[in-house]
């Protein structure tokens, strides 16, 4: 391959090449670390943005994988530098990792801007790390490639296959119903997550890794490789080799990405049976790249692209390990190639069409044919009405069909603590036909829009055998969750959205086929309630939380910070070096 960028034109040469006192200091400090001119002179310097930490179970293997990436960079004639970034362990960080997704995006952008690097390998996988890394890299604009952490191995309990998250919810309901004792429950805990890697259901981690491959930002087939598989080691090294060539080709996000890349990501999301969180992240990523997509793009795709990945929770049998063996993302993309922009470019220098041209499906029950889907429409639907003028999201492929057209009585909770207490109350006035409503759990109200949207079914109903009912909130839910949960209600209740005006006993009508949600209260009564509404107390008065509160956008806009979006102000110049 002919180099298109001369060594003197490398961005890192601004730090190392001049014959002046400041560059002497840069070279001297690198020599202090044991490097010499042979390490950096005339070579692309590659940042490896690593989200490993001791408290991120999904990224346990990144401590070794970063060495594999370095090996690939060195093989291709580059100079690798590891730059650690905030880790964001989804199950551990409180109140929610979503509070810190934009923090990671800011850190990634500024790490790349402030250091002498020419391109980046982005190491992520746990839910918010994928969009956070990519959003920051898009804003900085250097060539970048994404290295997905990969899913963990399938779980096991007494010979039964366990799926992370999804089976946790399932068996917890059985424990609440008195069907599982403490000993068995501890066995489930030990068996449900038994290797490094992300959730192996089609949760947010697997969803976002798959979408990123469909957008064209990973190597072909990278997204579904199990974290414990030797193929993952080889893929990591290949990422290191490829980013060096991307720098030489000057293949930046601006040259690589178009709106079609993001529409391809949406198409793949529908076919995968994706997490509802995909909407927020893809909207934010696309706006950062300057090619915005909207909720309407998701809903339009859902009308024409069926769910063909038979992976829990939309599917009922298989997990991501099975998806990989069945052909992974290239095989799924091949199945839906009629819905893709096949000329969209990807990080390996070829188009998505070229990448999937020879892809095969090895198990037709894991990756179904288009004419034999597990759900005839896509994974997500966007409802609108007087209760959600800017949209509310539902995952119809993972909820009981009887609830797709339903009118029910609202049972309203102003916060999670009161809801949690009430659902365990045997005297709670509720039936399976009611609609549980949680509010003040959105981007500002949560704060950070926690994954509280899979409201637990009241214990008294669980004991009666009820396993699904309509639930509505301005929160998110885990991608491993399932059930008739309506999420991301916008605008949120905390800022006076219509959700703030609902009262227990009000009737709410939901019609998923018609994409509508309606609060059966007159406009006059709603206006009176609005006039009487008082804003809740502020969540933060200092620190990062204060910044978050001042600048977070609503769910339908991707929950980015307003000042980080591409359209906010002029591009940031390269740093001065004096």
Coordinates of C-alpha atoms in Angstrom, one line a residue:
X1 CA 0.0 0.0 0.0
X2 CA 1.4 3.4 -1.0
X3 CA 1.6 5.8 1.9
X4 CA -0.6 8.9 1.4
X5 CA 0.7 10.8 4.4
X6 CA 4.5 11.5 4.6
X7 CA 6.2 11.2 8.0
X8 CA 6.7 15.0 8.1
X9 CA 2.9 15.4 7.8
X10 CA 2.1 13.3 10.8
X11 CA 0.4 15.2 13.6
X12 CA 2.8 13.7 16.1
X13 CA 5.7 15.3 14.2
X14 CA 4.6 18.7 15.7
X15 CA 5.8 17.4 19.0
X16 CA 8.9 15.4 18.0
X17 CA 10.4 16.7 14.7
X18 CA 11.3 20.4 15.2
X19 CA 14.8 21.4 16.2
X20 CA 13.8 23.6 19.0
X21 CA 13.9 23.6 22.8
X22 CA 10.3 22.5 23.4
X23 CA 10.6 19.5 21.1
X24 CA 13.9 18.6 22.7
X25 CA 12.0 18.4 26.0
X26 CA 9.4 16.1 24.4
X27 CA 12.1 13.8 23.1
X28 CA 14.1 13.9 26.3
X29 CA 11.1 12.9 28.4
X30 CA 10.3 10.0 26.1
X31 CA 14.0 8.9 26.4
X32 CA 13.5 9.2 30.2
X33 CA 10.9 6.4 29.8
X34 CA 13.4 4.2 27.9
X35 CA 12.3 5.0 24.4
X36 CA 14.6 6.3 21.6
X37 CA 14.3 8.0 18.3
X38 CA 13.9 4.7 16.6
X39 CA 10.6 4.2 18.4
X40 CA 8.9 7.4 17.2
X41 CA 10.8 9.0 14.4
X42 CA 8.7 9.1 11.2
X43 CA 6.2 6.6 12.6
X44 CA 2.5 7.0 13.2
X45 CA 1.9 7.3 17.0
X46 CA -1.2 5.3 18.0
X47 CA -3.2 6.0 21.1
X48 CA -4.8 3.0 22.6
X49 CA -7.6 4.3 24.7
X50 CA -8.1 1.5 27.2
X51 CA -11.2 1.4 29.5
X52 CA -9.8 -1.4 31.7
X53 CA -10.1 -1.2 35.4
X54 CA -10.0 -3.5 38.4
X55 CA -13.8 -2.9 38.8
X56 CA -15.0 -3.5 35.3
X57 CA -15.9 -7.2 34.8
X58 CA -16.6 -6.8 31.1
X59 CA -13.0 -5.5 30.4
X60 CA -11.0 -7.8 32.7
X61 CA -9.1 -9.2 29.6
X62 CA -8.2 -5.7 28.4
X63 CA -5.1 -5.7 30.5
X64 CA -3.8 -8.4 28.2
X65 CA -5.5 -7.3 25.0
X66 CA -3.8 -3.9 25.1
X67 CA -0.5 -5.8 24.7
X68 CA -2.0 -7.6 21.7
X69 CA -2.9 -4.3 20.1
X70 CA 0.5 -2.9 20.8
X71 CA 2.0 -6.0 19.1
X72 CA -0.1 -5.2 16.0
X73 CA 0.9 -1.5 16.0
X74 CA 4.6 -2.4 16.2
X75 CA 4.2 -5.0 13.4
X76 CA 2.8 -2.4 11.1
X77 CA 5.5 0.2 11.8
X78 CA 3.7 2.4 14.4
X79 CA 4.5 3.5 17.9
X80 CA 1.8 2.5 20.4
X81 CA 0.9 4.5 23.6
X82 CA -1.7 3.3 26.1
X83 CA -3.9 6.1 27.4
X84 CA -6.3 4.9 30.1
X85 CA -9.8 6.4 30.3
X86 CA -12.7 6.1 32.8
X87 CA -14.0 2.6 32.9
X88 CA -17.7 2.7 33.6
X89 CA -18.7 -0.7 34.8
X90 CA -22.4 -0.9 34.1
X91 CA -23.5 -3.1 37.0
X92 CA -21.4 -1.3 39.6
X93 CA -21.3 2.5 38.9
X94 CA -24.1 4.5 40.7
X95 CA -26.4 6.1 40.2
X96 CA -25.9 5.1 36.6
X97 CA -23.1 4.9 34.0
X98 CA -25.3 7.1 31.8
X99 CA -24.4 10.0 34.0
X100 CA -20.8 9.5 32.9
X101 CA -21.1 8.5 29.2
X102 CA -20.5 12.1 28.2
X103 CA -17.6 12.4 30.7
X104 CA -15.9 9.5 28.8
X105 CA -16.6 11.2 25.5
X106 CA -15.0 14.4 26.8
X107 CA -12.0 12.5 28.2
X108 CA -11.5 10.6 24.9
X109 CA -11.7 13.8 22.8
X110 CA -9.2 15.7 25.1
X111 CA -6.8 12.7 25.5
X112 CA -6.5 12.5 21.7
X113 CA -6.3 16.3 21.2
X114 CA -3.7 17.0 23.9
X115 CA -1.3 14.1 23.2
X116 CA 1.1 13.6 20.2
X117 CA -1.0 10.9 18.5
X118 CA -2.0 10.3 14.9
X119 CA -4.8 7.7 15.3
X120 CA -6.6 5.7 18.0
X121 CA -7.7 2.2 18.9
X122 CA -10.7 2.5 21.1
X123 CA -11.1 -0.4 23.6
X124 CA -14.7 -0.7 24.9
X125 CA -17.7 -2.9 25.2
X126 CA -19.5 -2.4 28.5
X127 CA -22.6 -0.4 27.7
X128 CA -21.7 3.3 27.8
X129 CA -18.0 2.8 26.8
X130 CA -18.9 2.1 23.1
X131 CA -20.8 5.4 22.4
X132 CA -18.7 7.4 24.8
X133 CA -15.4 6.4 23.1
X134 CA -16.8 6.9 19.6
X135 CA -18.5 10.3 20.3
X136 CA -15.2 11.7 21.6
X137 CA -13.2 10.3 18.7
X138 CA -15.6 11.7 16.2
X139 CA -15.3 15.1 17.7
X140 CA -11.5 15.0 17.7
X141 CA -11.5 13.7 14.1
X142 CA -8.4 11.4 14.1
X143 CA -8.5 8.1 12.3
X144 CA -9.9 5.6 14.8
X145 CA -10.9 1.9 15.0
X146 CA -13.1 0.3 17.6
X147 CA -12.0 -2.9 19.4
X148 CA -15.1 -4.5 21.0
X149 CA -14.7 -6.4 24.3
X150 CA -16.8 -9.3 23.1
X151 CA -19.5 -11.2 25.0
X152 CA -18.7 -13.6 27.9
X153 CA -19.4 -17.3 27.6
X154 CA -22.9 -18.6 28.2
X155 CA -24.0 -19.2 31.8
X156 CA -25.0 -22.4 33.3
X157 CA -27.1 -23.6 36.2
X158 CA -28.0 -27.3 36.7
X159 CA -27.5 -28.0 33.0
X160 CA -29.7 -25.0 32.0
X161 CA -28.2 -22.3 29.9
X162 CA -28.3 -18.9 31.7
X163 CA -28.3 -15.5 30.0
X164 CA -26.9 -12.6 31.9
X165 CA -29.5 -10.1 33.0
X166 CA -32.5 -11.7 31.3
X167 CA -32.4 -14.8 33.4
X168 CA -31.5 -12.8 36.5
X169 CA -34.9 -11.0 36.2
X170 CA -36.7 -14.2 35.4
X171 CA -35.4 -16.3 38.3
X172 CA -35.7 -13.3 40.7
X173 CA -39.4 -13.3 40.0
X174 CA -39.4 -17.1 40.8
X175 CA -37.5 -16.3 44.1
X176 CA -40.0 -13.6 45.0
X177 CA -42.8 -16.1 44.3
X178 CA -41.2 -18.6 46.7
X179 CA -40.1 -21.1 44.0
X180 CA -36.3 -20.8 44.5
X181 CA -34.6 -21.1 47.8
X182 CA -31.4 -19.3 49.0
X183 CA -29.0 -22.2 48.1
X184 CA -30.3 -22.4 44.5
X185 CA -30.3 -18.6 44.2
X186 CA -26.6 -18.5 45.1
X187 CA -25.9 -21.1 42.5
X188 CA -27.7 -18.9 39.9
X189 CA -25.5 -16.0 41.0
X190 CA -22.3 -18.0 40.5
X191 CA -23.4 -19.5 37.2
X192 CA -24.9 -16.6 35.3
X193 CA -21.6 -14.7 34.6
X194 CA -18.7 -17.0 34.5
X195 CA -16.0 -15.4 32.2
X196 CA -14.7 -12.0 31.3
X197 CA -16.6 -10.1 28.6
X198 CA -19.9 -8.3 28.3
X199 CA -23.4 -9.6 28.8
X200 CA -24.0 -12.5 26.3
X201 CA -27.6 -11.7 25.8
X202 CA -28.6 -9.1 23.2
X203 CA -28.3 -6.4 25.8
X204 CA -26.9 -2.9 25.3
X205 CA -23.3 -4.1 25.2
X206 CA -23.9 -6.6 22.4
X207 CA -26.3 -4.3 20.7
X208 CA -23.8 -1.4 20.5
X209 CA -20.9 -3.6 19.5
X210 CA -23.0 -5.0 16.7
X211 CA -24.3 -1.6 15.6
X212 CA -20.7 -0.3 15.6
X213 CA -19.7 -3.1 13.2
X214 CA -22.7 -2.3 11.0
X215 CA -21.8 1.4 10.9
X216 CA -18.4 0.3 9.7
X217 CA -16.1 1.1 12.7
X218 CA -14.9 -2.4 13.5
X219 CA -13.1 -5.0 11.5
X220 CA -15.6 -7.4 9.8
X221 CA -16.8 -10.0 12.3
X222 CA -15.2 -8.4 15.3
X223 CA -18.4 -7.5 17.3
X224 CA -19.5 -11.0 18.3
X225 CA -16.2 -12.8 19.0
X226 CA -16.5 -14.2 22.6
X227 CA -14.0 -12.4 24.9
X228 CA -12.4 -15.7 25.9
X229 CA -11.9 -16.9 22.3
X230 CA -8.4 -16.9 20.7
X231 CA -10.0 -15.2 17.8
X232 CA -10.3 -12.2 20.0
X233 CA -6.6 -12.0 20.6
X234 CA -5.9 -12.1 16.9
X235 CA -8.6 -9.5 16.2
X236 CA -7.0 -7.2 18.7
X237 CA -3.6 -7.4 17.0
X238 CA -5.2 -6.8 13.7
X239 CA -6.8 -3.6 15.0
X240 CA -3.3 -2.5 15.9
X241 CA -2.0 -3.2 12.4
X242 CA -5.0 -1.7 10.6
X243 CA -5.0 1.7 12.5
X244 CA -1.4 2.3 11.4
X245 CA -2.5 2.0 7.7
X246 CA -5.6 4.1 8.4
X247 CA -3.3 6.9 9.6
X248 CA -1.2 6.6 6.5
X249 CA -4.4 6.7 4.4
X250 CA -5.8 9.6 6.5
X251 CA -9.0 7.7 6.8
X252 CA -10.7 10.0 9.4
X253 CA -14.3 9.7 10.6
X254 CA -15.2 12.7 8.5
X255 CA -14.0 10.8 5.3
X256 CA -15.5 7.5 6.4
X257 CA -18.9 8.3 7.8
X258 CA -22.1 9.3 6.1
X259 CA -25.7 9.3 7.2
X260 CA -26.0 5.9 5.4
X261 CA -23.5 4.4 7.8
X262 CA -25.8 5.3 10.7
X263 CA -28.9 4.1 8.9
X264 CA -27.1 0.8 8.4
X265 CA -26.5 0.7 12.1
X266 CA -30.3 1.2 12.7
X267 CA -31.2 -1.5 10.2
X268 CA -28.9 -4.0 12.0
X269 CA -30.3 -3.0 15.3
X270 CA -33.8 -3.9 14.2
X271 CA -32.7 -7.3 12.9
X272 CA -30.7 -8.0 16.1
X273 CA -33.6 -7.4 18.4
X274 CA -31.7 -4.6 19.9
X275 CA -31.7 -2.9 23.3
X276 CA -33.9 0.1 23.7
X277 CA -30.8 2.0 24.7
X278 CA -29.6 1.9 21.1
X279 CA -31.8 4.8 20.2
X280 CA -30.2 7.2 22.7
X281 CA -26.7 6.2 21.8
X282 CA -27.0 6.1 18.0
X283 CA -28.8 9.4 17.9
X284 CA -26.0 11.0 20.0
X285 CA -23.3 9.4 17.9
X286 CA -24.8 10.5 14.6
X287 CA -25.2 14.0 15.8
X288 CA -21.6 14.1 16.9
X289 CA -20.6 12.9 13.5
X290 CA -22.6 15.6 11.8
X291 CA -25.1 13.1 10.2
X292 CA -28.0 13.2 12.6
X293 CA -30.6 10.4 12.7
X294 CA -33.9 10.7 14.7
X295 CA -36.4 8.5 16.5
X296 CA -38.4 8.5 13.2
X297 CA -35.6 6.8 11.4
X298 CA -35.7 4.0 14.0
X299 CA -39.5 3.7 13.8
X300 CA -39.4 3.7 10.0
X301 CA -36.8 0.9 10.0
X302 CA -38.8 -1.1 12.5
X303 CA -41.8 -1.2 10.1
X304 CA -39.8 -3.0 7.4
X305 CA -37.0 -4.9 9.0
X306 CA -37.9 -8.0 11.1
X307 CA -36.1 -9.4 14.1
X308 CA -34.1 -12.4 12.8
X309 CA -31.5 -12.8 15.5
X310 CA -33.0 -15.5 17.8
X311 CA -31.0 -14.2 20.8
X312 CA -32.5 -13.6 24.3
X313 CA -34.3 -11.5 25.4
X314 CA -36.3 -11.0 22.1
X315 CA -35.5 -14.6 21.2
X316 CA -36.1 -17.5 23.6
X317 CA -33.2 -19.9 23.1
X318 CA -29.8 -18.6 22.1
X319 CA -27.0 -16.3 23.3
X320 CA -24.2 -14.3 21.7
X321 CA -21.8 -17.3 21.7
X322 CA -24.3 -19.1 19.5
X323 CA -24.6 -16.0 17.3
X324 CA -20.9 -16.0 16.7
X325 CA -20.9 -19.6 15.7
X326 CA -23.8 -19.0 13.4
X327 CA -21.8 -16.4 11.4
X328 CA -22.0 -13.3 13.6
X329 CA -22.7 -9.8 12.3
X330 CA -21.5 -10.4 8.7
X331 CA -24.0 -13.2 8.4
X332 CA -26.8 -11.1 9.8
X333 CA -25.9 -8.2 7.6
X334 CA -25.9 -10.5 4.6
X335 CA -29.4 -11.5 5.4
X336 CA -30.6 -7.9 5.4
X337 CA -28.4 -6.6 2.7
X338 CA -31.5 -5.4 0.8
X339 CA -32.1 -2.9 3.6
X340 CA -28.5 -1.7 3.7
X341 CA -26.5 1.0 1.9
X342 CA -24.0 -1.4 0.6
X343 CA -21.6 1.3 -0.6
X344 CA -21.0 2.7 2.9
X345 CA -17.3 2.7 3.7
X346 CA -15.8 0.8 6.7
X347 CA -12.5 1.0 8.6
X348 CA -10.9 -1.9 6.6
X349 CA -11.0 0.3 3.5
X350 CA -13.8 -1.7 1.8
X351 CA -17.5 -1.1 1.7
X352 CA -20.0 -2.9 3.9
X353 CA -21.3 -4.7 0.8
X354 CA -17.8 -6.0 0.0
X355 CA -17.3 -7.1 3.6
X356 CA -20.5 -9.2 3.7
X357 CA -20.5 -10.5 0.1
X358 CA -19.3 -14.0 1.0
X359 CA -20.8 -14.2 4.5
X360 CA -22.7 -17.3 5.3
X361 CA -25.2 -18.3 8.0
X362 CA -24.3 -21.6 9.7
X363 CA -27.5 -22.0 11.8
X364 CA -30.8 -20.8 10.4
X365 CA -32.5 -21.0 13.8
X366 CA -30.0 -18.6 15.4
X367 CA -30.0 -16.1 12.4
X368 CA -33.3 -16.6 10.8
X369 CA -34.2 -16.1 7.1
X370 CA -36.1 -12.9 6.4
X371 CA -39.2 -15.0 5.7
X372 CA -39.0 -16.8 9.0
X373 CA -38.3 -14.1 11.6
X374 CA -38.9 -14.4 15.3
X375 CA -40.8 -11.1 15.1
X376 CA -42.3 -9.7 11.9
X377 CA -41.4 -6.1 12.6
X378 CA -38.3 -4.6 14.1
X379 CA -37.2 -4.6 17.7
X380 CA -38.3 -1.1 18.7
X381 CA -41.3 1.2 18.3
X382 CA -41.7 4.9 19.0
X383 CA -45.1 6.0 20.4
X384 CA -46.3 9.6 20.5
X385 CA -49.3 11.4 22.0
X386 CA -50.4 13.9 24.6
X387 CA -48.4 11.9 27.2
X388 CA -45.2 11.8 25.2
X389 CA -45.1 14.5 22.5
X390 CA -41.4 13.8 21.9
X391 CA -41.7 10.1 22.0
X392 CA -41.7 7.0 24.2
X393 CA -40.0 3.8 23.3
X394 CA -41.1 0.2 23.6
X395 CA -39.6 -3.1 22.6
X396 CA -42.6 -5.0 21.3
X397 CA -40.6 -8.1 20.3
X398 CA -40.0 -8.7 24.0
X399 CA -43.4 -8.1 25.5
X400 CA -46.8 -10.0 25.8
X401 CA -48.8 -9.5 22.6
X402 CA -52.0 -8.8 24.6
X403 CA -50.5 -5.6 25.8
X404 CA -49.7 -4.0 22.5
X405 CA -53.2 -2.5 22.4
X406 CA -54.5 -1.8 25.9
X407 CA -56.2 0.8 28.1
X408 CA -55.3 0.6 31.8
X409 CA -55.5 2.5 35.0
X410 CA -52.3 4.4 36.0
X411 CA -50.6 3.7 39.3
X412 CA -48.1 6.5 39.8
X413 CA -44.9 6.7 41.7
X414 CA -42.8 9.9 42.0
X415 CA -39.6 8.1 42.8
X416 CA -38.0 4.7 42.8
X417 CA -37.9 4.3 46.5
X418 CA -41.6 4.6 46.9
X419 CA -42.2 2.4 44.0
X420 CA -39.9 -0.3 45.3
X421 CA -41.6 -0.2 48.7
X422 CA -45.1 -0.3 47.2
X423 CA -44.6 -3.3 44.9
X424 CA -43.9 -5.5 47.8
X425 CA -47.0 -4.4 49.7
X426 CA -49.6 -7.2 49.7
X427 CA -52.3 -4.6 50.0
X428 CA -51.3 -2.6 47.0
X429 CA -54.4 -1.8 44.9
X430 CA -53.4 -3.2 41.5
X431 CA -54.3 -5.7 38.8
X432 CA -52.5 -7.1 35.8
X433 CA -54.5 -4.6 33.6
X434 CA -53.1 -1.5 35.4
X435 CA -50.2 0.5 34.1
X436 CA -47.3 1.2 36.5
X437 CA -45.9 4.7 36.1
X438 CA -42.5 5.8 37.4
X439 CA -41.5 9.4 36.9
X440 CA -38.7 11.8 37.8
X441 CA -36.2 9.2 36.5
X442 CA -35.1 10.9 33.3
X443 CA -31.9 12.6 32.3
X444 CA -32.2 15.3 34.8
X445 CA -34.6 13.6 37.2
X446 CA -32.7 10.4 37.8
X447 CA -30.2 11.9 37.6
X448 CA -28.7 10.4 34.5
X449 CA -31.7 8.4 33.4
X450 CA -30.9 5.2 35.3
X451 CA -32.0 1.7 34.2
X452 CA -35.1 1.7 36.4
X453 CA -37.6 1.4 33.6
X454 CA -38.2 -2.4 34.0
X455 CA -40.5 -1.7 37.0
X456 CA -40.9 -4.9 39.0
X457 CA -44.3 -6.5 38.8
X458 CA -46.0 -6.2 42.2
X459 CA -45.2 -9.3 44.4
X460 CA -48.9 -10.1 44.9
X461 CA -49.3 -10.4 41.1
X462 CA -46.1 -12.4 40.7
X463 CA -47.6 -14.9 43.1
X464 CA -50.7 -15.1 41.0
X465 CA -48.6 -16.0 38.0
X466 CA -48.5 -12.6 36.3
X467 CA -45.2 -12.1 34.4
X468 CA -45.9 -9.1 32.3
X469 CA -47.9 -5.8 32.5
X470 CA -47.6 -2.4 31.0
X471 CA -45.0 -0.1 32.7
X472 CA -44.2 3.5 31.8
X473 CA -41.4 5.8 32.8
X474 CA -38.9 8.5 31.7
X475 CA -36.1 6.1 32.7
X476 CA -34.2 3.6 30.6
X477 CA -34.0 -0.1 31.1
X478 CA -31.2 -2.7 30.8
X479 CA -30.9 -4.1 27.3
X480 CA -31.1 -7.5 28.9
X481 CA -34.5 -6.7 30.2
X482 CA -37.8 -7.7 28.6
X483 CA -41.5 -7.0 29.1
X484 CA -44.0 -4.3 28.1
X485 CA -42.0 -1.4 29.3
X486 CA -42.5 2.1 27.8
X487 CA -39.3 4.1 28.3
X488 CA -37.5 7.4 27.6
X489 CA -40.8 9.3 27.9
X490 CA -40.0 12.8 26.6
X491 CA -40.0 15.5 27.7
X492 CA -39.3 14.0 31.2
X493 CA -41.4 14.7 34.2
X494 CA -38.6 16.5 36.1
X495 CA -38.8 19.5 33.7
X496 CA -42.6 19.5 33.6
X497 CA -43.3 17.1 30.8
X498 CA -46.8 15.6 30.6
X499 CA -45.7 12.6 32.6
X500 CA -45.5 14.9 35.6
X501 CA -49.2 15.6 35.3
X502 CA -50.5 12.0 35.5
X503 CA -52.5 11.0 38.6
X504 CA -53.2 7.5 40.0
X505 CA -56.5 6.4 38.5
X506 CA -56.1 8.2 35.2
X507 CA -56.6 6.0 32.1
X508 CA -53.8 5.6 29.6
X509 CA -54.4 4.1 26.2
X510 CA -51.5 2.4 24.3
X511 CA -51.7 1.3 20.7
X512 CA -48.3 0.0 19.5
X513 CA -49.5 -0.8 15.9
X514 CA -50.8 2.8 15.6
X515 CA -47.7 4.1 17.5
X516 CA -49.8 6.1 19.9
X517 CA -50.1 6.7 23.6
X518 CA -52.8 8.9 25.1
X519 CA -53.6 10.1 28.6
X520 CA -57.4 10.1 28.8
X521 CA -57.6 13.5 30.4
X522 CA -59.0 16.6 28.8
X523 CA -56.7 19.4 27.6
X524 CA -58.4 21.7 30.1
X525 CA -57.7 19.5 33.0
X526 CA -54.1 19.0 31.9
X527 CA -53.6 22.8 31.6
X528 CA -54.9 23.2 35.2
X529 CA -52.6 20.5 36.5
X530 CA -49.7 22.1 34.6
X531 CA -50.5 25.5 36.2
X532 CA -50.4 23.8 39.7
X533 CA -47.2 21.9 39.1
X534 CA -44.1 23.0 41.0
X535 CA -40.6 22.0 39.9
X536 CA -38.7 19.6 42.1
X537 CA -35.6 20.5 44.1
X538 CA -32.3 20.7 42.1
X539 CA -30.2 17.5 42.1
X540 CA -26.8 19.2 42.1
X541 CA -25.4 22.6 43.0
X542 CA -21.7 21.9 42.3
X543 CA -19.2 19.7 40.5
X544 CA -19.7 17.5 37.5
X545 CA -23.4 16.9 38.4
X546 CA -24.0 20.6 38.1
X547 CA -22.4 20.7 34.7
X548 CA -24.5 17.7 33.7
X549 CA -27.7 19.4 34.9
X550 CA -26.9 22.6 33.0
X551 CA -26.2 21.0 29.6
X552 CA -27.8 17.6 29.2
X553 CA -30.2 17.2 26.3
X554 CA -33.4 15.2 26.4
X555 CA -33.7 11.5 25.5
X556 CA -35.1 12.1 22.0
X557 CA -31.9 14.2 21.3
X558 CA -29.5 11.5 22.5
X559 CA -28.7 12.9 26.0
X560 CA -25.5 14.5 24.8
X561 CA -24.3 17.8 26.3
X562 CA -25.5 20.7 24.2
X563 CA -22.0 22.2 24.0
X564 CA -20.4 19.0 22.7
X565 CA -22.6 18.6 19.7
X566 CA -21.1 19.2 16.3
X567 CA -23.3 22.2 15.6
X568 CA -22.2 24.0 18.8
X569 CA -19.6 26.6 17.9
X570 CA -16.5 26.4 15.6
X571 CA -14.3 23.3 15.6
X572 CA -11.5 23.3 18.2
X573 CA -8.1 24.1 16.9
X574 CA -5.0 22.0 17.4
X575 CA -3.2 22.9 20.6
X576 CA -0.4 25.4 20.5
X577 CA 3.1 24.1 21.2
X578 CA 5.5 26.7 22.7

